[in-house]
Tab-separated table of C-alpha atoms and ligand atoms in Angstrom:
chain	number	residue	atom	x	y	z
A	1	MET	CA	-9.110	17.303	-6.389
A	2	SER	CA	-7.393	19.827	-4.131
A	3	GLU	CA	-3.572	19.965	-4.047
A	4	PRO	CA	-2.341	16.353	-3.610
A	5	LEU	CA	0.071	15.516	-0.800
A	6	LEU	CA	1.623	12.808	-2.951
A	7	GLU	CA	1.720	12.493	-6.713
A	8	VAL	CA	3.312	9.551	-8.464
A	9	LYS	CA	4.071	9.995	-12.168
A	10	HIS	CA	5.070	7.190	-14.546
A	11	LEU	CA	6.820	5.273	-11.758
A	12	CYS	CA	8.792	2.218	-12.919
A	13	LYS	CA	10.767	-0.274	-10.880
A	14	TYR	CA	12.594	-2.970	-12.818
A	15	PHE	CA	14.851	-5.662	-11.393
A	16	ASN	CA	17.605	-7.425	-13.314
A	17	THR	CA	17.225	-11.179	-12.969
A	18	SER	CA	19.087	-14.103	-14.515
A	19	GLY	CA	16.142	-14.551	-16.930
A	20	GLY	CA	15.945	-10.890	-17.999
A	21	VAL	CA	14.468	-7.631	-16.737
A	22	LEU	CA	11.520	-8.036	-14.371
A	23	HIS	CA	9.019	-5.183	-14.778
A	24	ALA	CA	7.698	-5.176	-11.198
A	25	VAL	CA	6.149	-1.693	-11.459
A	26	ASP	CA	5.532	-0.330	-14.927
A	27	ASP	CA	4.399	3.238	-15.638
A	28	VAL	CA	2.260	3.715	-12.530
A	29	SER	CA	0.659	7.144	-11.915
A	30	PHE	CA	-1.757	8.332	-9.222
A	31	ALA	CA	-2.283	11.125	-6.692
A	32	ILE	CA	-3.491	11.258	-3.075
A	33	GLU	CA	-5.066	14.228	-1.327
A	34	LYS	CA	-3.993	15.095	2.190
A	35	GLY	CA	-5.869	13.101	4.833
A	36	LYS	CA	-7.163	10.534	2.327
A	37	THR	CA	-6.428	6.863	1.705
A	38	LEU	CA	-5.550	5.271	-1.591
A	39	GLY	CA	-6.067	1.512	-1.597
A	40	VAL	CA	-3.691	-0.501	-3.803
A	41	VAL	CA	-4.983	-3.998	-4.504
A	42	GLY	CA	-4.056	-7.021	-6.560
A	43	GLU	CA	-2.804	-10.571	-6.270
A	44	SER	CA	0.600	-11.448	-4.921
A	45	GLY	CA	3.305	-10.412	-7.413
A	46	CYS	CA	1.261	-7.579	-8.971
A	47	GLY	CA	3.791	-4.962	-7.823
A	48	LYS	CA	1.717	-3.322	-5.083
A	49	SER	CA	4.303	-3.651	-2.284
A	50	THR	CA	7.141	-2.691	-4.649
A	51	THR	CA	5.159	0.453	-5.543
A	52	GLY	CA	4.925	1.386	-1.839
A	53	ARG	CA	8.627	0.783	-1.316
A	54	ALA	CA	9.669	2.633	-4.483
A	55	ILE	CA	7.681	5.673	-3.302
A	56	LEU	CA	9.685	5.679	-0.047
A	57	ARG	CA	12.855	4.854	-2.020
A	58	LEU	CA	13.375	1.674	-0.008
A	59	HIS	CA	13.639	0.306	-3.558
A	60	GLU	CA	15.296	2.913	-5.774
A	61	PRO	CA	12.843	3.725	-8.639
A	62	THR	CA	14.106	2.904	-12.153
A	63	SER	CA	12.343	5.982	-13.547
A	64	GLY	CA	9.416	8.292	-12.894
A	65	GLU	CA	8.645	11.003	-10.359
A	66	VAL	CA	7.398	10.938	-6.771
A	67	LEU	CA	6.178	14.405	-5.829
A	68	PHE	CA	5.721	14.927	-2.096
A	69	GLU	CA	4.204	18.348	-1.349
A	70	GLY	CA	5.197	19.285	-4.903
A	71	ASN	CA	8.879	18.253	-4.651
A	72	ASP	CA	10.295	15.323	-6.613
A	73	ILE	CA	11.932	13.223	-3.892
A	74	THR	CA	13.499	10.814	-6.422
A	75	LYS	CA	16.043	13.601	-6.990
A	76	TYR	CA	16.858	13.974	-3.277
A	77	SER	CA	20.273	13.061	-1.883
A	78	MET	CA	20.435	10.353	0.794
A	79	LYS	CA	20.815	13.068	3.433
A	80	GLN	CA	17.703	14.892	2.206
A	81	MET	CA	15.869	11.571	2.035
A	82	ARG	CA	16.748	10.760	5.649
A	83	GLU	CA	15.120	14.038	6.648
A	84	MET	CA	12.063	13.245	4.465
A	85	ARG	CA	11.574	9.918	6.234
A	86	LYS	CA	10.319	11.813	9.262
A	87	ASP	CA	7.286	12.664	7.118
A	88	MET	CA	7.019	9.378	5.215
A	89	GLN	CA	6.759	6.109	7.111
A	90	ILE	CA	5.801	2.473	6.583
A	91	VAL	CA	3.938	-0.176	8.578
A	92	PHE	CA	5.008	-3.639	7.449
A	93	GLN	CA	2.965	-6.760	6.891
A	94	ASP	CA	4.704	-9.075	9.289
A	95	PRO	CA	5.267	-7.300	12.588
A	96	PHE	CA	7.388	-10.143	13.929
A	97	ALA	CA	9.861	-10.031	11.036
A	98	SER	CA	10.077	-6.235	11.106
A	99	LEU	CA	10.844	-5.933	14.844
A	100	ASN	CA	14.285	-6.652	16.254
A	101	PRO	CA	13.757	-9.675	18.563
A	102	ARG	CA	16.629	-8.596	20.826
A	103	LYS	CA	15.151	-5.183	21.593
A	104	THR	CA	12.445	-4.292	24.077
A	105	VAL	CA	9.213	-2.527	23.133
A	106	SER	CA	10.661	0.718	24.465
A	107	GLU	CA	13.903	0.383	22.469
A	108	ILE	CA	12.040	-0.446	19.239
A	109	ILE	CA	9.644	2.498	19.496
A	110	ALA	CA	12.562	4.810	20.350
A	111	GLU	CA	14.616	3.687	17.277
A	112	PRO	CA	13.545	6.659	15.115
A	113	PHE	CA	14.727	9.100	17.824
A	114	ARG	CA	18.159	7.484	17.718
A	115	LEU	CA	18.265	7.482	13.906
A	116	HIS	CA	17.232	11.139	13.659
A	117	ARG	CA	19.241	12.185	16.728
A	118	THR	CA	16.278	13.757	18.487
A	119	LEU	CA	15.038	13.382	22.070
A	120	THR	CA	18.510	12.616	23.366
A	121	ASN	CA	17.356	13.246	26.929
A	122	LYS	CA	16.517	9.823	28.423
A	123	THR	CA	13.606	10.966	30.597
A	124	GLU	CA	11.997	12.900	27.737
A	125	ARG	CA	12.505	9.960	25.368
A	126	GLU	CA	10.960	7.463	27.795
A	127	GLY	CA	8.028	9.814	28.361
A	128	ARG	CA	7.420	10.060	24.601
A	129	VAL	CA	7.617	6.254	24.215
A	130	LEU	CA	4.921	5.835	26.894
A	131	GLU	CA	2.789	8.469	25.151
A	132	LEU	CA	3.101	6.590	21.841
A	133	MET	CA	2.264	3.293	23.552
A	134	GLU	CA	-0.897	4.836	24.951
A	135	THR	CA	-1.797	6.261	21.520
A	136	VAL	CA	-1.724	2.802	19.929
A	137	GLY	CA	-3.389	1.029	22.874
A	138	LEU	CA	-0.351	-0.730	24.365
A	139	ALA	CA	-0.323	-1.047	28.170
A	140	ALA	CA	2.600	0.743	29.854
A	141	ARG	CA	3.499	-2.480	31.720
A	142	LEU	CA	4.707	-3.938	28.375
A	143	VAL	CA	7.441	-1.340	28.000
A	144	ASN	CA	10.248	-3.793	28.789
A	145	SER	CA	8.727	-6.814	26.993
A	146	TYR	CA	10.288	-8.423	23.922
A	147	PRO	CA	8.359	-8.977	20.653
A	148	HIS	CA	8.204	-12.780	21.107
A	149	GLU	CA	6.372	-12.323	24.413
A	150	LEU	CA	3.483	-10.522	22.679
A	151	ASP	CA	0.669	-11.594	20.334
A	152	GLY	CA	0.462	-10.509	16.670
A	153	GLY	CA	-1.932	-7.613	17.362
A	154	ARG	CA	0.322	-6.091	20.022
A	155	ARG	CA	3.380	-6.554	17.803
A	156	GLN	CA	1.641	-4.676	15.007
A	157	ARG	CA	0.770	-1.904	17.487
A	158	ILE	CA	4.523	-1.573	18.205
A	159	GLY	CA	5.144	-1.218	14.449
A	160	ILE	CA	2.488	1.490	14.250
A	161	ALA	CA	3.883	3.336	17.291
A	162	ARG	CA	7.365	3.282	15.713
A	163	ALA	CA	5.931	4.619	12.439
A	164	LEU	CA	4.208	7.466	14.319
A	165	ALA	CA	7.234	8.418	16.439
A	166	MET	CA	8.379	11.296	14.199
A	167	ASN	CA	4.821	12.569	13.566
A	168	PRO	CA	4.714	11.637	9.860
A	169	LYS	CA	2.273	13.086	7.339
A	170	PHE	CA	2.159	10.025	5.119
A	171	VAL	CA	2.214	6.289	5.907
A	172	VAL	CA	2.449	3.295	3.583
A	173	CYS	CA	0.445	0.509	5.233
A	174	ASP	CA	1.787	-2.620	3.502
A	175	GLU	CA	-0.700	-5.453	4.157
A	176	PRO	CA	-0.832	-4.361	7.828
A	177	VAL	CA	-3.449	-6.911	8.896
A	178	SER	CA	-2.941	-9.897	6.599
A	179	ALA	CA	-0.581	-11.703	9.008
A	180	LEU	CA	-3.050	-11.280	11.904
A	181	ASP	CA	-5.947	-13.399	13.178
A	182	VAL	CA	-9.297	-12.285	11.811
A	183	SER	CA	-10.443	-11.320	15.331
A	184	ILE	CA	-7.528	-8.882	15.664
A	185	GLN	CA	-7.668	-7.454	12.125
A	186	ALA	CA	-10.676	-5.217	12.883
A	187	GLN	CA	-8.976	-3.765	15.981
A	188	ILE	CA	-5.874	-2.760	14.004
A	189	LEU	CA	-7.945	-1.353	11.124
A	190	ASN	CA	-10.013	0.701	13.573
A	191	LEU	CA	-6.818	1.969	15.212
A	192	LEU	CA	-5.344	3.046	11.845
A	193	LYS	CA	-8.603	4.775	10.945
A	194	GLN	CA	-8.795	6.562	14.307
A	195	LEU	CA	-5.169	7.741	14.008
A	196	GLN	CA	-5.876	9.056	10.517
A	197	GLU	CA	-8.822	11.106	11.787
A	198	GLU	CA	-6.951	12.449	14.807
A	199	ARG	CA	-3.710	13.289	12.974
A	200	GLY	CA	-4.872	14.014	9.413
A	201	LEU	CA	-2.628	11.218	8.125
A	202	THR	CA	-2.511	10.295	4.452
A	203	TYR	CA	-2.289	6.570	3.712
A	204	ILE	CA	-1.461	4.190	0.936
A	205	PHE	CA	-3.165	0.988	2.000
A	206	ILE	CA	-1.747	-2.055	0.220
A	207	THR	CA	-3.703	-5.299	0.370
A	208	HIS	CA	-4.790	-8.362	-1.589
A	209	ASP	CA	-8.120	-8.274	0.276
A	210	LEU	CA	-10.749	-6.152	-1.460
A	211	SER	CA	-13.196	-6.337	1.451
A	212	VAL	CA	-10.631	-4.650	3.713
A	213	VAL	CA	-9.761	-1.994	1.180
A	214	ASN	CA	-13.388	-0.989	0.705
A	215	TYR	CA	-13.723	-0.207	4.411
A	216	PHE	CA	-10.547	1.810	4.386
A	217	SER	CA	-10.107	3.664	1.095
A	218	ASP	CA	-11.333	6.820	-0.597
A	219	GLU	CA	-9.910	5.765	-3.948
A	220	ILE	CA	-8.582	2.438	-5.175
A	221	VAL	CA	-6.093	1.355	-7.809
A	222	VAL	CA	-6.201	-2.244	-8.974
A	223	MET	CA	-2.853	-3.585	-10.174
A	224	TYR	CA	-2.085	-6.540	-12.411
A	225	LEU	CA	1.498	-7.580	-13.223
A	226	GLY	CA	3.009	-4.179	-12.524
A	227	LYS	CA	0.318	-2.113	-14.271
A	228	ILE	CA	-2.714	-0.222	-13.006
A	229	VAL	CA	-5.777	-1.743	-14.678
A	230	GLU	CA	-8.454	0.332	-12.922
A	231	TYR	CA	-8.409	3.516	-10.824
A	232	THR	CA	-11.457	5.195	-9.345
A	233	SER	CA	-13.277	5.983	-6.081
A	234	ALA	CA	-13.932	3.043	-3.736
A	235	GLU	CA	-17.677	3.623	-4.140
A	236	GLN	CA	-17.527	3.537	-7.940
A	237	LEU	CA	-15.220	0.516	-8.040
A	238	PHE	CA	-17.567	-1.591	-5.944
A	239	ALA	CA	-20.754	-0.347	-7.646
A	240	HIS	CA	-19.547	-0.342	-11.273
A	241	PRO	CA	-16.313	-2.259	-11.809
A	242	VAL	CA	-15.308	-2.283	-15.487
A	243	HIS	CA	-12.037	-4.174	-15.996
A	244	PRO	CA	-12.521	-7.967	-16.306
A	245	TYR	CA	-9.757	-8.503	-13.727
A	246	THR	CA	-11.421	-6.216	-11.159
A	247	LYS	CA	-14.715	-8.036	-11.722
A	248	ALA	CA	-13.017	-11.369	-11.051
A	249	LEU	CA	-11.421	-10.048	-7.839
A	250	LEU	CA	-14.747	-8.645	-6.623
A	251	SER	CA	-16.545	-11.891	-7.371
A	252	ALA	CA	-14.194	-13.670	-4.948
A	253	ILE	CA	-15.294	-11.600	-1.912
A	254	PRO	CA	-17.429	-13.823	0.343
A	255	VAL	CA	-21.001	-12.607	0.911
A	256	PRO	CA	-21.896	-12.776	4.639
A	257	ARG	CA	-25.438	-14.187	4.113
A	258	VAL	CA	-26.385	-17.869	3.971
A	259	ASP	CA	-29.047	-17.310	1.278
A	260	ALA	CA	-26.874	-14.978	-0.822
A	261	LYS	CA	-25.898	-16.235	-4.249
A	262	LYS	CA	-22.948	-14.835	-6.069
A	263	GLU	CA	-21.230	-16.243	-9.074
A	264	ARG	CA	-17.499	-16.414	-8.736
A	265	ILE	CA	-15.510	-15.649	-11.881
A	266	LEU	CA	-12.716	-18.189	-12.059
A	267	LEU	CA	-9.719	-16.978	-14.015
A	268	LYS	CA	-8.235	-19.545	-16.344
A	269	GLY	CA	-5.191	-19.322	-18.578
A	270	GLU	CA	-1.567	-18.717	-17.891
A	271	ILE	CA	-0.185	-15.688	-16.110
A	272	THR	CA	2.023	-13.641	-18.449
A	273	SER	CA	5.647	-13.408	-17.367
A	274	PRO	CA	6.607	-9.953	-16.058
A	275	ILE	CA	10.170	-10.668	-17.257
A	276	ASN	CA	10.826	-8.894	-20.587
A	277	PRO	CA	7.038	-8.552	-21.133
A	278	LYS	CA	5.859	-8.476	-24.740
A	279	PRO	CA	3.561	-5.742	-26.046
A	280	GLY	CA	-0.135	-6.349	-25.515
A	281	CYS	CA	-2.513	-6.454	-22.561
A	282	ARG	CA	-0.838	-8.371	-19.723
A	283	PHE	CA	-4.202	-9.787	-18.698
A	284	ALA	CA	-5.016	-11.126	-22.192
A	285	PRO	CA	-4.132	-14.840	-21.613
A	286	ARG	CA	-6.647	-14.924	-18.727
A	287	CYS	CA	-9.301	-12.622	-20.188
A	288	GLU	CA	-12.478	-14.190	-21.558
A	289	TYR	CA	-13.073	-11.108	-23.769
A	290	ALA	CA	-9.592	-11.007	-25.338
A	291	LYS	CA	-9.430	-10.283	-29.074
A	292	PRO	CA	-6.373	-10.525	-31.379
A	293	GLU	CA	-5.641	-6.820	-30.881
A	294	CYS	CA	-5.266	-7.401	-27.106
A	295	PHE	CA	-2.203	-9.581	-27.735
A	296	GLU	CA	-0.520	-6.978	-29.934
A	297	LYS	CA	-1.195	-3.560	-28.453
A	298	SER	CA	-0.855	-2.500	-24.787
A	299	PRO	CA	-3.972	-0.681	-23.561
A	300	GLU	CA	-3.498	2.797	-22.059
A	301	LEU	CA	-4.984	3.692	-18.673
A	302	ARG	CA	-7.649	6.148	-19.826
A	303	GLU	CA	-10.695	7.904	-18.405
A	304	THR	CA	-13.832	6.081	-19.529
A	305	GLU	CA	-16.039	8.387	-17.453
A	306	LYS	CA	-15.276	11.230	-15.063
A	307	GLY	CA	-13.022	10.016	-12.245
A	308	HIS	CA	-12.896	6.439	-13.559
A	309	LYS	CA	-9.834	5.166	-15.409
A	310	VAL	CA	-9.575	1.749	-17.002
A	311	SER	CA	-6.803	0.056	-18.960
A	312	CYS	CA	-8.697	-1.988	-21.557
A	313	HIS	CA	-9.222	-1.517	-25.313
A	314	PHE	CA	-12.887	-2.451	-24.963
A	315	ALA	CA	-13.814	-0.860	-21.613
A	316	GLU	CA	-16.869	0.885	-23.102
A	317	GLN	CA	-18.346	-2.457	-24.121
A	318	PHE	CA	-18.487	-3.907	-20.600
B	1	LIG	FE1	-9.338	-8.228	-21.870
B	1	LIG	FE2	-8.442	-7.104	-24.117
B	1	LIG	FE3	-9.467	-5.595	-22.216
B	1	LIG	FE4	-7.111	-6.773	-21.859
B	1	LIG	S1	-7.584	-5.182	-23.361
B	1	LIG	S2	-8.757	-6.657	-20.386
B	1	LIG	S3	-7.433	-8.689	-22.907
B	1	LIG	S4	-10.554	-7.155	-23.404
């Protein structure tokens, strides 16, 4: 791997709750090369969105390092972080909830200029907004529209234009298409891909949908209850998944052929609580291969072959 743009080391994000400490993200480490995409997948509650937000410090990390171009931004002051946010942006899942309903398309896209006190000249600012609208495929006639007057696809295009306003290097795409109609999902994915190629953007692409992440990612991490259980290239993950949880997720992807037969692995057993988790593999209560040792000792994420990491005591046996 050449020099990574982003390196996350032993990142933890815990939340205090009335029932105890919730380990939402627990000792997560990975790296992303410039211009590449890392897919982060898992079921709801696995910590994937919290990971994205902790990287941007929208949730303050409990511990760990986030190295951006070699500098640990968890040590940055709020002022330094504000400056960093020009380079590090996010596209949210629900475009409607993330856009101010009382602002026009133009005002929303221009928000970053106001926050960073750039482009104070009105004519220049309006020109740049129109440029950004064209970049994301929004017609100029919509410049004075409000979010509620637009469909989900167009609203997500506004979110993308706003994220691109300061010419970032890195974007967290947090379930960017899961709130959209299937017919519109492909358009937004193609747009994100095209923008990456044109601008050399580096993405973290967070999703619960493995079929989407395959199309989009160079490497993939699979998360389960705050932990990475498997981490490898997209190609390797789909060809040779190892962790029993990854295999179950992959078995749930529909096959687009009427005659195709695929056996779905149904996970049974209770989901371990991420609040004050006990030692042991967090997947053990749902794992058909679990042995007594799995309930006592937490497996490390370790390389089982070159470029393929798995967190399972018995990975070599699968
Ligand atoms: Fe299953 Fe044990 Fe491996 Fe966990 S460590 S995935 S419980 S076999």
